[in-house]
Coordinates of C-alpha atoms and ligand atoms in Angstrom, one line a residue:
X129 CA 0.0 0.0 0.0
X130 CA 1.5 3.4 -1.0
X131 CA 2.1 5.7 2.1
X132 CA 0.7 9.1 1.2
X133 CA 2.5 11.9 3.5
X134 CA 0.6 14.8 4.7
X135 CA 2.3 17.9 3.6
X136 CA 4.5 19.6 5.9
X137 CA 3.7 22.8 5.3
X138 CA -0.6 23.1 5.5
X139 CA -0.5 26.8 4.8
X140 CA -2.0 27.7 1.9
X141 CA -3.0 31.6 1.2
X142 CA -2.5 35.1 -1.0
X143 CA 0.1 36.2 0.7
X144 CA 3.3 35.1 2.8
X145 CA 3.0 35.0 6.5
X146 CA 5.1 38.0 7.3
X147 CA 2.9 40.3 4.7
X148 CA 0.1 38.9 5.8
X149 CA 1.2 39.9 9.8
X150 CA 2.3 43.5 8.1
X151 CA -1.1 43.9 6.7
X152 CA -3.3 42.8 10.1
X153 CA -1.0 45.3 11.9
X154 CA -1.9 48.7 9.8
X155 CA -4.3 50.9 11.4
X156 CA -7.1 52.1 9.8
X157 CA -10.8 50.9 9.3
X158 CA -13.2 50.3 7.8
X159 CA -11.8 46.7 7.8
X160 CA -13.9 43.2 8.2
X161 CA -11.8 40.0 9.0
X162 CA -13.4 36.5 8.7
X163 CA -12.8 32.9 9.9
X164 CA -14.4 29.7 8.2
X165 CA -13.7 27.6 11.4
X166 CA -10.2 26.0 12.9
X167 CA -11.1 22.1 11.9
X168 CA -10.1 22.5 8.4
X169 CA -8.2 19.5 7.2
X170 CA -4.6 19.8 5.4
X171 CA -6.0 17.4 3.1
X172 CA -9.3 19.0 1.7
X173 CA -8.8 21.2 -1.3
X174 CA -8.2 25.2 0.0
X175 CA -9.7 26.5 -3.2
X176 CA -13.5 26.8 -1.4
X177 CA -12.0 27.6 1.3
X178 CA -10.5 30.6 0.4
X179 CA -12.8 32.1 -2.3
X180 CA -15.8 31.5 0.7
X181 CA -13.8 33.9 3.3
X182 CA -12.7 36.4 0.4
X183 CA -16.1 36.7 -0.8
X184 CA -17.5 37.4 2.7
X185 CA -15.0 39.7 3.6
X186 CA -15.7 42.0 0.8
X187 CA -19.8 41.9 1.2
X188 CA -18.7 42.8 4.8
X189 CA -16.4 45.9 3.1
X190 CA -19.4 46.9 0.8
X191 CA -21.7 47.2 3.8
X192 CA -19.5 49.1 5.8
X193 CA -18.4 51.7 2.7
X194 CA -22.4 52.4 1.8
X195 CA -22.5 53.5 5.4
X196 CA -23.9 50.6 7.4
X197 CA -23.1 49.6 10.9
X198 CA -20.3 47.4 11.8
X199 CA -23.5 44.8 12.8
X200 CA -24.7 45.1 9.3
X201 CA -21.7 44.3 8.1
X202 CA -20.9 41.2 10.4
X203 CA -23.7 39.8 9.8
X204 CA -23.9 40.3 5.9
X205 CA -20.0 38.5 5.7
X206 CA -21.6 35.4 8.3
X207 CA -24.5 35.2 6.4
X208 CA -22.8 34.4 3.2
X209 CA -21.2 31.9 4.7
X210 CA -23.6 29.5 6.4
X211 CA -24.7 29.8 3.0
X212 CA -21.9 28.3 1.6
X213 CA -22.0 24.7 2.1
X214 CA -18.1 24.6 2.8
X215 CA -18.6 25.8 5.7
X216 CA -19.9 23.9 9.0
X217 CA -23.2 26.6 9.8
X218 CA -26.1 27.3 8.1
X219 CA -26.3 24.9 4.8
X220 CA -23.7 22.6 5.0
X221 CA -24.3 22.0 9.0
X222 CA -22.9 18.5 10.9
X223 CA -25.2 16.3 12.3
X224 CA -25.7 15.4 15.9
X225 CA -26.0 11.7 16.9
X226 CA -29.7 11.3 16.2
X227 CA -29.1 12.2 12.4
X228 CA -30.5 16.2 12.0
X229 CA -28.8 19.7 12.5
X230 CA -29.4 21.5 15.3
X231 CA -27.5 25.1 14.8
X232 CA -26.5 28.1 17.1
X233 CA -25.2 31.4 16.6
X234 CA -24.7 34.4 18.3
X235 CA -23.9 38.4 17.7
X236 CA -22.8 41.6 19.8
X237 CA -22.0 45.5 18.6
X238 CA -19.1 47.0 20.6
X239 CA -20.9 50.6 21.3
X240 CA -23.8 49.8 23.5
X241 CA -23.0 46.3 24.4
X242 CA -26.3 45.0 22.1
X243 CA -26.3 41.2 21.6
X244 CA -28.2 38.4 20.8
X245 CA -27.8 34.5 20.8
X246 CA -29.8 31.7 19.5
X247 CA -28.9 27.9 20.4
X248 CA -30.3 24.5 19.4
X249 CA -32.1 26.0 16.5
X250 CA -33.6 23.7 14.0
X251 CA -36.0 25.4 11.2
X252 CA -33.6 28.6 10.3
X253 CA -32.1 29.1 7.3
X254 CA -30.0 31.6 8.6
X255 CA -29.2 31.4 12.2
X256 CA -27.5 34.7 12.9
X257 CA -30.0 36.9 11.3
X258 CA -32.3 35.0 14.4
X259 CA -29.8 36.1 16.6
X260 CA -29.6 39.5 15.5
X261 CA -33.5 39.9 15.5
X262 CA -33.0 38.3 19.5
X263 CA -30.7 41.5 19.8
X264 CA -32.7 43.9 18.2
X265 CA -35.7 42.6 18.8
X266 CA -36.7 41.2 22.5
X267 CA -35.3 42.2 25.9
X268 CA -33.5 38.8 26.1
X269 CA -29.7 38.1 25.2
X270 CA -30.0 33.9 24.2
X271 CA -32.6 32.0 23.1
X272 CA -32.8 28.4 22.3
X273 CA -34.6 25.3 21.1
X274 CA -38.1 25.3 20.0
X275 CA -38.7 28.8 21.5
X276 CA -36.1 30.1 19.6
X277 CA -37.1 28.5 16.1
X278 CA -41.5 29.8 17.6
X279 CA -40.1 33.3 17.7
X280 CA -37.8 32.6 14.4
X281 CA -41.9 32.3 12.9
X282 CA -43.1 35.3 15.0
X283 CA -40.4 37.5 13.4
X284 CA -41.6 36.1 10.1
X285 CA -38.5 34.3 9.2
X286 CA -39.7 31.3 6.8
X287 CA -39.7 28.0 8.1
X288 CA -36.9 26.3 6.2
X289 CA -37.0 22.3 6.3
X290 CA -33.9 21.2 8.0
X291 CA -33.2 18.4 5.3
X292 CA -32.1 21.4 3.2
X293 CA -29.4 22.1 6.0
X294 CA -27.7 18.9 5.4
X295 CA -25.4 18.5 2.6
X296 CA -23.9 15.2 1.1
X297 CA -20.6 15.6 2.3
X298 CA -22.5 16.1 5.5
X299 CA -24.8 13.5 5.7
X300 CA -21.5 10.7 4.7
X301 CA -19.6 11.8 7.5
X302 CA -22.2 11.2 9.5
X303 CA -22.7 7.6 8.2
X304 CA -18.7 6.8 8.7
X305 CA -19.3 8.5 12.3
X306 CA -22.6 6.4 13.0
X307 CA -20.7 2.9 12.1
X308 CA -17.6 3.9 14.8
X309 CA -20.2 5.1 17.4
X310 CA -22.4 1.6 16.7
X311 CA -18.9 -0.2 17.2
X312 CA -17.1 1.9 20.4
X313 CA -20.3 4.2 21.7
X314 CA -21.0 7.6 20.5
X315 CA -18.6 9.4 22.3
X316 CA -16.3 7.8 20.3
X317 CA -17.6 9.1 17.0
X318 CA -15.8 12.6 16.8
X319 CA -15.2 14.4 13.3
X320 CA -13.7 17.6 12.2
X321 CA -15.1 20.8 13.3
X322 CA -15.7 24.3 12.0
X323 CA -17.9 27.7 12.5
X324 CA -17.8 30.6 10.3
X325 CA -17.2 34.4 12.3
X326 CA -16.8 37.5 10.9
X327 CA -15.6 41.0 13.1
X328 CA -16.2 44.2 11.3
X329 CA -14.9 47.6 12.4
X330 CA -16.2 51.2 10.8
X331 CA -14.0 53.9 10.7
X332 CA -15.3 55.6 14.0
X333 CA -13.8 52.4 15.7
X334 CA -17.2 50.6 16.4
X335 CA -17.1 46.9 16.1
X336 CA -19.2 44.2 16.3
X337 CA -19.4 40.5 15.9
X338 CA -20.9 37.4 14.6
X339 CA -20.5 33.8 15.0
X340 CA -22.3 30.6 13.9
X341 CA -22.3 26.6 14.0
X342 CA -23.6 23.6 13.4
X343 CA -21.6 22.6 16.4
X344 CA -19.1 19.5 16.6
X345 CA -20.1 16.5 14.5
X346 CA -22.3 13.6 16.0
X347 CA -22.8 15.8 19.4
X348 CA -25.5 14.8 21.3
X349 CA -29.3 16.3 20.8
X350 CA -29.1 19.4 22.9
X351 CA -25.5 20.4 22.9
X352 CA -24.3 24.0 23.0
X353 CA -21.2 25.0 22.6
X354 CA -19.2 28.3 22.6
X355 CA -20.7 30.2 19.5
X356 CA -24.5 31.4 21.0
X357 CA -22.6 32.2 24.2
X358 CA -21.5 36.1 24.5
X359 CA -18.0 35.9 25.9
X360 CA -16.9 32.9 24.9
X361 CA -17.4 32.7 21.1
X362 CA -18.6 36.4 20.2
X363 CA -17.4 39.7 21.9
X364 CA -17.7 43.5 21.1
X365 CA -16.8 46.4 22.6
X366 CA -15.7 49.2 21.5
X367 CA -13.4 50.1 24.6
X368 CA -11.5 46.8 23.8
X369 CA -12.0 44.7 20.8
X370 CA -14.3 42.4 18.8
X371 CA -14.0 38.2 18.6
X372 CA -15.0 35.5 16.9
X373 CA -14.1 31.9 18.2
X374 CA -13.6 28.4 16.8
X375 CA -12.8 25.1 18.0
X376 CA -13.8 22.7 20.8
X377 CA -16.5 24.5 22.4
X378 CA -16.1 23.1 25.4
X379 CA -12.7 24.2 26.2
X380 CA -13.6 27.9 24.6
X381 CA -16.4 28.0 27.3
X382 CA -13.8 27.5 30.3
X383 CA -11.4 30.2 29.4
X384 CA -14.4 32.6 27.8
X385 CA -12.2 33.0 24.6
X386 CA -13.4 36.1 23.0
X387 CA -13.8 38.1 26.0
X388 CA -10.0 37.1 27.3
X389 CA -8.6 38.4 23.8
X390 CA -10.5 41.6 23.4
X391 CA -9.3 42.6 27.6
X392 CA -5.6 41.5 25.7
X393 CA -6.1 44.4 23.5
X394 CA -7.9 46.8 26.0
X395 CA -4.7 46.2 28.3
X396 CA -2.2 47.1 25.4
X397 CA -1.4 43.9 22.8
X398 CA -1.7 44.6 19.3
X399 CA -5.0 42.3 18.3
X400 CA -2.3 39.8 16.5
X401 CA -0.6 39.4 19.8
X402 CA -4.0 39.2 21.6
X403 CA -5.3 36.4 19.1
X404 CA -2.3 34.1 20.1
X405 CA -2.7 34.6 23.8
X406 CA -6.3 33.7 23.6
X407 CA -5.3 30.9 21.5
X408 CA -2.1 30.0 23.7
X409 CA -4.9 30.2 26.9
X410 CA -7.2 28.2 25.2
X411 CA -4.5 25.1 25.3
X412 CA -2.7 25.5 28.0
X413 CA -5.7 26.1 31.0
X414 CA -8.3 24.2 28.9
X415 CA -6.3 21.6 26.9
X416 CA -8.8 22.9 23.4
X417 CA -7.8 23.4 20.3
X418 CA -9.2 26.0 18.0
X419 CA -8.8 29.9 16.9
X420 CA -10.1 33.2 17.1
X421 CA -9.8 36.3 14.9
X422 CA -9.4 39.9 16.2
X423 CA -10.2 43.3 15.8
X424 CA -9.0 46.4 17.1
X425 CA -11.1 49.9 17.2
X426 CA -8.6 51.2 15.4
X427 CA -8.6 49.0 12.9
X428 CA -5.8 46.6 13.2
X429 CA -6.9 43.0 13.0
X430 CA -5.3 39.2 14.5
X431 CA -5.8 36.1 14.0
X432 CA -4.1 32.7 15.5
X433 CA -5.0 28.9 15.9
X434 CA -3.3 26.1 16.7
X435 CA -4.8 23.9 14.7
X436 CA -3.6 22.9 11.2
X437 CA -5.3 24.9 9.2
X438 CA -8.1 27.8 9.8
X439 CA -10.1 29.4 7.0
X440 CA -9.6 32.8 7.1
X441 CA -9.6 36.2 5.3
X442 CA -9.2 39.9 5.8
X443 CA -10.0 43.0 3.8
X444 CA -9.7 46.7 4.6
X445 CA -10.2 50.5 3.1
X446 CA -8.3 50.8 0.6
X447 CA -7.7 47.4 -0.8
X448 CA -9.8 46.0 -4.1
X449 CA -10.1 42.3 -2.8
X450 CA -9.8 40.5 0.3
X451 CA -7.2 38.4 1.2
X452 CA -7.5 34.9 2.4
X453 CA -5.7 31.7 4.1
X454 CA -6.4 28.4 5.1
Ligands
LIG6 N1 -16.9 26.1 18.4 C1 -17.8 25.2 17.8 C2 -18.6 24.4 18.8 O1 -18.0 23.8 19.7 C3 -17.2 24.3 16.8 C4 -16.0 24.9 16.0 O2 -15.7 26.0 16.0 O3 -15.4 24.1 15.2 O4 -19.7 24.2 18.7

Protein backbone atom coordinates (compact mmCIF):
# COMPACT_ATOMS: atom_id res chain seq x y z
CA UNK A 1 0.00 0.00 0.00
CA UNK A 2 1.53 3.39 -0.99
CA UNK A 3 2.13 5.67 2.10
CA UNK A 4 0.73 9.15 1.19
CA UNK A 5 2.51 11.94 3.50
CA UNK A 6 0.58 14.85 4.73
CA UNK A 7 2.33 17.91 3.56
CA UNK A 8 4.49 19.61 5.93
CA UNK A 9 3.66 22.83 5.33
CA UNK A 10 -0.65 23.11 5.53
CA UNK A 11 -0.53 26.80 4.81
CA UNK A 12 -1.96 27.65 1.92
CA UNK A 13 -2.99 31.65 1.23
CA UNK A 14 -2.46 35.12 -1.01
CA UNK A 15 0.06 36.21 0.74
CA UNK A 16 3.33 35.08 2.79
CA UNK A 17 2.96 34.98 6.49
CA UNK A 18 5.08 38.02 7.27
CA UNK A 19 2.86 40.32 4.69
CA UNK A 20 0.08 38.88 5.80
CA UNK A 21 1.21 39.94 9.77
CA UNK A 22 2.27 43.53 8.12
CA UNK A 23 -1.12 43.94 6.67
CA UNK A 24 -3.28 42.83 10.11
CA UNK A 25 -0.98 45.28 11.86
CA UNK A 26 -1.94 48.66 9.81
CA UNK A 27 -4.28 50.90 11.44
CA UNK A 28 -7.14 52.13 9.76
CA UNK A 29 -10.79 50.95 9.30
CA UNK A 30 -13.16 50.28 7.79
CA UNK A 31 -11.84 46.65 7.79
CA UNK A 32 -13.87 43.20 8.17
CA UNK A 33 -11.80 39.99 8.98
CA UNK A 34 -13.44 36.52 8.71
CA UNK A 35 -12.83 32.86 9.86
CA UNK A 36 -14.45 29.71 8.18
CA UNK A 37 -13.67 27.63 11.39
CA UNK A 38 -10.23 26.04 12.93
CA UNK A 39 -11.12 22.09 11.89
CA UNK A 40 -10.15 22.55 8.42
CA UNK A 41 -8.21 19.46 7.20
CA UNK A 42 -4.61 19.84 5.41
CA UNK A 43 -6.04 17.35 3.05
CA UNK A 44 -9.29 18.99 1.71
CA UNK A 45 -8.79 21.23 -1.27
CA UNK A 46 -8.23 25.21 0.04
CA UNK A 47 -9.66 26.48 -3.15
CA UNK A 48 -13.54 26.80 -1.38
CA UNK A 49 -12.01 27.55 1.34
CA UNK A 50 -10.46 30.56 0.42
CA UNK A 51 -12.81 32.15 -2.32
CA UNK A 52 -15.75 31.51 0.70
CA UNK A 53 -13.79 33.87 3.31
CA UNK A 54 -12.73 36.39 0.44
CA UNK A 55 -16.10 36.67 -0.78
CA UNK A 56 -17.54 37.37 2.72
CA UNK A 57 -15.00 39.72 3.58
CA UNK A 58 -15.71 41.97 0.77
CA UNK A 59 -19.83 41.93 1.17
CA UNK A 60 -18.72 42.75 4.80
CA UNK A 61 -16.38 45.91 3.11
CA UNK A 62 -19.38 46.93 0.78
CA UNK A 63 -21.67 47.21 3.84
CA UNK A 64 -19.48 49.10 5.83
CA UNK A 65 -18.44 51.69 2.65
CA UNK A 66 -22.40 52.39 1.77
CA UNK A 67 -22.55 53.52 5.42
CA UNK A 68 -23.94 50.61 7.38
CA UNK A 69 -23.09 49.60 10.89
CA UNK A 70 -20.29 47.38 11.79
CA UNK A 71 -23.48 44.77 12.85
CA UNK A 72 -24.73 45.12 9.31
CA UNK A 73 -21.68 44.29 8.09
CA UNK A 74 -20.94 41.17 10.37
CA UNK A 75 -23.73 39.76 9.77
CA UNK A 76 -23.93 40.25 5.91
CA UNK A 77 -20.05 38.47 5.75
CA UNK A 78 -21.57 35.39 8.29
CA UNK A 79 -24.54 35.15 6.36
CA UNK A 80 -22.84 34.38 3.22
CA UNK A 81 -21.19 31.86 4.69
CA UNK A 82 -23.65 29.47 6.36
CA UNK A 83 -24.74 29.82 3.00
CA UNK A 84 -21.91 28.33 1.61
CA UNK A 85 -21.96 24.69 2.08
CA UNK A 86 -18.05 24.58 2.76
CA UNK A 87 -18.57 25.77 5.75
CA UNK A 88 -19.94 23.92 9.00
CA UNK A 89 -23.18 26.63 9.83
CA UNK A 90 -26.05 27.34 8.15
CA UNK A 91 -26.25 24.92 4.75
CA UNK A 92 -23.70 22.57 5.03
CA UNK A 93 -24.26 22.04 9.02
CA UNK A 94 -22.89 18.49 10.91
CA UNK A 95 -25.18 16.34 12.33
CA UNK A 96 -25.71 15.43 15.93
CA UNK A 97 -26.02 11.73 16.90
CA UNK A 98 -29.65 11.34 16.23
CA UNK A 99 -29.15 12.22 12.42
CA UNK A 100 -30.46 16.17 11.99
CA UNK A 101 -28.77 19.66 12.53
CA UNK A 102 -29.41 21.48 15.27
CA UNK A 103 -27.47 25.12 14.80
CA UNK A 104 -26.46 28.10 17.14
CA UNK A 105 -25.22 31.36 16.60
CA UNK A 106 -24.72 34.43 18.32
CA UNK A 107 -23.88 38.44 17.71
CA UNK A 108 -22.77 41.59 19.84
CA UNK A 109 -21.97 45.49 18.65
CA UNK A 110 -19.14 46.96 20.56
CA UNK A 111 -20.93 50.55 21.26
CA UNK A 112 -23.82 49.85 23.48
CA UNK A 113 -23.01 46.34 24.44
CA UNK A 114 -26.33 44.99 22.08
CA UNK A 115 -26.31 41.23 21.58
CA UNK A 116 -28.24 38.37 20.83
CA UNK A 117 -27.77 34.47 20.76
CA UNK A 118 -29.75 31.67 19.48
CA UNK A 119 -28.90 27.85 20.44
CA UNK A 120 -30.27 24.52 19.40
CA UNK A 121 -32.12 26.02 16.46
CA UNK A 122 -33.60 23.73 14.03
CA UNK A 123 -35.96 25.45 11.20
CA UNK A 124 -33.61 28.61 10.34
CA UNK A 125 -32.08 29.10 7.29
CA UNK A 126 -29.97 31.64 8.64
CA UNK A 127 -29.22 31.41 12.24
CA UNK A 128 -27.50 34.69 12.94
CA UNK A 129 -29.97 36.89 11.28
CA UNK A 130 -32.32 35.00 14.38
CA UNK A 131 -29.78 36.10 16.56
CA UNK A 132 -29.55 39.47 15.52
CA UNK A 133 -33.49 39.88 15.46
CA UNK A 134 -33.00 38.27 19.54
CA UNK A 135 -30.70 41.47 19.79
CA UNK A 136 -32.66 43.88 18.15
CA UNK A 137 -35.72 42.61 18.76
CA UNK A 138 -36.65 41.17 22.49
CA UNK A 139 -35.31 42.15 25.90
CA UNK A 140 -33.52 38.82 26.08
CA UNK A 141 -29.72 38.11 25.20
CA UNK A 142 -30.03 33.85 24.21
CA UNK A 143 -32.59 32.02 23.09
CA UNK A 144 -32.83 28.38 22.28
CA UNK A 145 -34.61 25.29 21.12
CA UNK A 146 -38.10 25.34 19.97
CA UNK A 147 -38.70 28.84 21.48
CA UNK A 148 -36.10 30.14 19.60
CA UNK A 149 -37.12 28.51 16.05
CA UNK A 150 -41.55 29.79 17.64
CA UNK A 151 -40.11 33.35 17.71
CA UNK A 152 -37.77 32.61 14.42
CA UNK A 153 -41.93 32.27 12.93
CA UNK A 154 -43.10 35.25 15.05
CA UNK A 155 -40.44 37.50 13.40
CA UNK A 156 -41.57 36.06 10.11
CA UNK A 157 -38.53 34.27 9.25
CA UNK A 158 -39.74 31.29 6.82
CA UNK A 159 -39.71 28.01 8.08
CA UNK A 160 -36.91 26.29 6.16
CA UNK A 161 -36.98 22.27 6.26
CA UNK A 162 -33.93 21.16 8.05
CA UNK A 163 -33.19 18.39 5.32
CA UNK A 164 -32.12 21.36 3.21
CA UNK A 165 -29.42 22.10 5.99
CA UNK A 166 -27.66 18.92 5.38
CA UNK A 167 -25.40 18.48 2.60
CA UNK A 168 -23.94 15.19 1.05
CA UNK A 169 -20.58 15.64 2.34
CA UNK A 170 -22.54 16.13 5.49
CA UNK A 171 -24.77 13.46 5.67
CA UNK A 172 -21.45 10.66 4.67
CA UNK A 173 -19.60 11.81 7.54
CA UNK A 174 -22.23 11.24 9.54
CA UNK A 175 -22.67 7.63 8.21
CA UNK A 176 -18.70 6.83 8.73
CA UNK A 177 -19.31 8.49 12.28
CA UNK A 178 -22.57 6.36 13.04
CA UNK A 179 -20.67 2.89 12.14
CA UNK A 180 -17.61 3.91 14.81
CA UNK A 181 -20.24 5.11 17.43
CA UNK A 182 -22.41 1.57 16.71
CA UNK A 183 -18.94 -0.16 17.18
CA UNK A 184 -17.09 1.91 20.43
CA UNK A 185 -20.27 4.20 21.71
CA UNK A 186 -21.00 7.61 20.52
CA UNK A 187 -18.63 9.41 22.33
CA UNK A 188 -16.33 7.81 20.33
CA UNK A 189 -17.59 9.09 16.99
CA UNK A 190 -15.78 12.58 16.77
CA UNK A 191 -15.22 14.41 13.27
CA UNK A 192 -13.68 17.56 12.23
CA UNK A 193 -15.13 20.79 13.27
CA UNK A 194 -15.66 24.30 11.97
CA UNK A 195 -17.91 27.68 12.48
CA UNK A 196 -17.77 30.61 10.34
CA UNK A 197 -17.16 34.38 12.34
CA UNK A 198 -16.75 37.50 10.89
CA UNK A 199 -15.63 41.00 13.14
CA UNK A 200 -16.21 44.15 11.33
CA UNK A 201 -14.95 47.62 12.36
CA UNK A 202 -16.23 51.19 10.84
CA UNK A 203 -14.02 53.90 10.69
CA UNK A 204 -15.30 55.65 13.98
CA UNK A 205 -13.83 52.41 15.67
CA UNK A 206 -17.17 50.64 16.38
CA UNK A 207 -17.10 46.87 16.11
CA UNK A 208 -19.25 44.24 16.34
CA UNK A 209 -19.38 40.47 15.86
CA UNK A 210 -20.95 37.42 14.56
CA UNK A 211 -20.48 33.77 15.02
CA UNK A 212 -22.27 30.57 13.88
CA UNK A 213 -22.26 26.58 14.00
CA UNK A 214 -23.60 23.61 13.42
CA UNK A 215 -21.60 22.61 16.38
CA UNK A 216 -19.14 19.51 16.62
CA UNK A 217 -20.10 16.49 14.53
CA UNK A 218 -22.33 13.57 16.02
CA UNK A 219 -22.82 15.79 19.41
CA UNK A 220 -25.51 14.82 21.32
CA UNK A 221 -29.26 16.28 20.81
CA UNK A 222 -29.12 19.41 22.89
CA UNK A 223 -25.51 20.44 22.86
CA UNK A 224 -24.34 24.01 23.04
CA UNK A 225 -21.21 25.01 22.56
CA UNK A 226 -19.21 28.31 22.57
CA UNK A 227 -20.71 30.22 19.47
CA UNK A 228 -24.47 31.40 20.97
CA UNK A 229 -22.58 32.20 24.22
CA UNK A 230 -21.50 36.06 24.47
CA UNK A 231 -17.97 35.85 25.92
CA UNK A 232 -16.91 32.93 24.86
CA UNK A 233 -17.44 32.70 21.10
CA UNK A 234 -18.58 36.37 20.20
CA UNK A 235 -17.43 39.69 21.90
CA UNK A 236 -17.66 43.45 21.14
CA UNK A 237 -16.78 46.36 22.59
CA UNK A 238 -15.71 49.20 21.46
CA UNK A 239 -13.39 50.07 24.55
CA UNK A 240 -11.52 46.78 23.83
CA UNK A 241 -11.99 44.67 20.84
CA UNK A 242 -14.31 42.39 18.83
CA UNK A 243 -13.98 38.25 18.58
CA UNK A 244 -15.05 35.52 16.85
CA UNK A 245 -14.06 31.92 18.24
CA UNK A 246 -13.61 28.43 16.77
CA UNK A 247 -12.83 25.13 17.95
CA UNK A 248 -13.79 22.74 20.83
CA UNK A 249 -16.46 24.50 22.43
CA UNK A 250 -16.09 23.11 25.44
CA UNK A 251 -12.74 24.21 26.16
CA UNK A 252 -13.61 27.93 24.59
CA UNK A 253 -16.42 27.96 27.28
CA UNK A 254 -13.83 27.49 30.35
CA UNK A 255 -11.43 30.16 29.38
CA UNK A 256 -14.45 32.64 27.75
CA UNK A 257 -12.15 33.05 24.57
CA UNK A 258 -13.37 36.13 22.97
CA UNK A 259 -13.79 38.11 25.97
CA UNK A 260 -10.03 37.13 27.27
CA UNK A 261 -8.61 38.42 23.82
CA UNK A 262 -10.50 41.64 23.38
CA UNK A 263 -9.34 42.58 27.59
CA UNK A 264 -5.62 41.48 25.68
CA UNK A 265 -6.07 44.37 23.54
CA UNK A 266 -7.91 46.75 25.95
CA UNK A 267 -4.68 46.21 28.27
CA UNK A 268 -2.18 47.08 25.42
CA UNK A 269 -1.45 43.89 22.84
CA UNK A 270 -1.72 44.56 19.32
CA UNK A 271 -5.03 42.29 18.27
CA UNK A 272 -2.29 39.77 16.46
CA UNK A 273 -0.59 39.40 19.83
CA UNK A 274 -4.04 39.18 21.60
CA UNK A 275 -5.29 36.39 19.14
CA UNK A 276 -2.28 34.06 20.12
CA UNK A 277 -2.69 34.64 23.80
CA UNK A 278 -6.26 33.73 23.65
CA UNK A 279 -5.27 30.86 21.48
CA UNK A 280 -2.13 30.02 23.67
CA UNK A 281 -4.88 30.16 26.88
CA UNK A 282 -7.16 28.16 25.15
CA UNK A 283 -4.47 25.12 25.29
CA UNK A 284 -2.68 25.48 28.05
CA UNK A 285 -5.71 26.11 30.99
CA UNK A 286 -8.34 24.19 28.93
CA UNK A 287 -6.25 21.63 26.87
CA UNK A 288 -8.75 22.86 23.44
CA UNK A 289 -7.80 23.40 20.34
CA UNK A 290 -9.23 26.01 18.02
CA UNK A 291 -8.82 29.87 16.87
CA UNK A 292 -10.14 33.21 17.13
CA UNK A 293 -9.78 36.26 14.90
CA UNK A 294 -9.45 39.90 16.23
CA UNK A 295 -10.21 43.27 15.79
CA UNK A 296 -9.02 46.37 17.09
CA UNK A 297 -11.09 49.87 17.21
CA UNK A 298 -8.57 51.21 15.43
CA UNK A 299 -8.62 48.99 12.91
CA UNK A 300 -5.83 46.64 13.21
CA UNK A 301 -6.88 42.97 13.03
CA UNK A 302 -5.32 39.22 14.51
CA UNK A 303 -5.79 36.06 13.98
CA UNK A 304 -4.10 32.66 15.49
CA UNK A 305 -4.97 28.95 15.89
CA UNK A 306 -3.32 26.13 16.73
CA UNK A 307 -4.75 23.90 14.69
CA UNK A 308 -3.60 22.88 11.23
CA UNK A 309 -5.31 24.87 9.19
CA UNK A 310 -8.06 27.81 9.79
CA UNK A 311 -10.10 29.39 6.96
CA UNK A 312 -9.61 32.76 7.07
CA UNK A 313 -9.57 36.18 5.31
CA UNK A 314 -9.20 39.86 5.82
CA UNK A 315 -10.00 43.02 3.80
CA UNK A 316 -9.69 46.73 4.64
CA UNK A 317 -10.18 50.48 3.05
CA UNK A 318 -8.25 50.82 0.61
CA UNK A 319 -7.69 47.35 -0.80
CA UNK A 320 -9.77 46.02 -4.10
CA UNK A 321 -10.09 42.35 -2.85
CA UNK A 322 -9.76 40.47 0.26
CA UNK A 323 -7.16 38.36 1.25
CA UNK A 324 -7.50 34.94 2.38
CA UNK A 325 -5.65 31.69 4.08
CA UNK A 326 -6.38 28.41 5.14
N1 LIG B 1 -16.90 26.06 18.44
C1 LIG B 1 -17.82 25.19 17.77
C2 LIG B 1 -18.57 24.38 18.79
O1 LIG B 1 -17.96 23.83 19.68
C3 LIG B 1 -17.17 24.28 16.77
C4 LIG B 1 -16.04 24.86 15.96
O2 LIG B 1 -15.73 26.04 16.05
O3 LIG B 1 -15.42 24.14 15.17
O4 LIG B 1 -19.75 24.23 18.66
Amino acid sequence: MQYVREPMNPYAGDLSISDFEQLLDRKGGPAVVVHGGAGTAVTDDPAPYLAGTRRACEAGLQVLLAGGSALDAAQAAAMLLEDDPTFNAGTGACLTSAGDCELDASCMEGTRLNAGGVAVVKTVKNPIALARRVCDDTPHVLMAGPGADAFARECGIALHDNALLITPRQLARWRELDVIAQREGADKARGRMGTIGAVAVDSRGRLAACTSTGGTPYKRPGRVGDTSIIGAGTYADDSEAGASSTGLGEAILKVTMARAACLRVRDGLSPREAAVAAVALLRDRAQGDGGIIVAGPDGRLGWAHNTPRMARAMIRVGMSTAKAAV
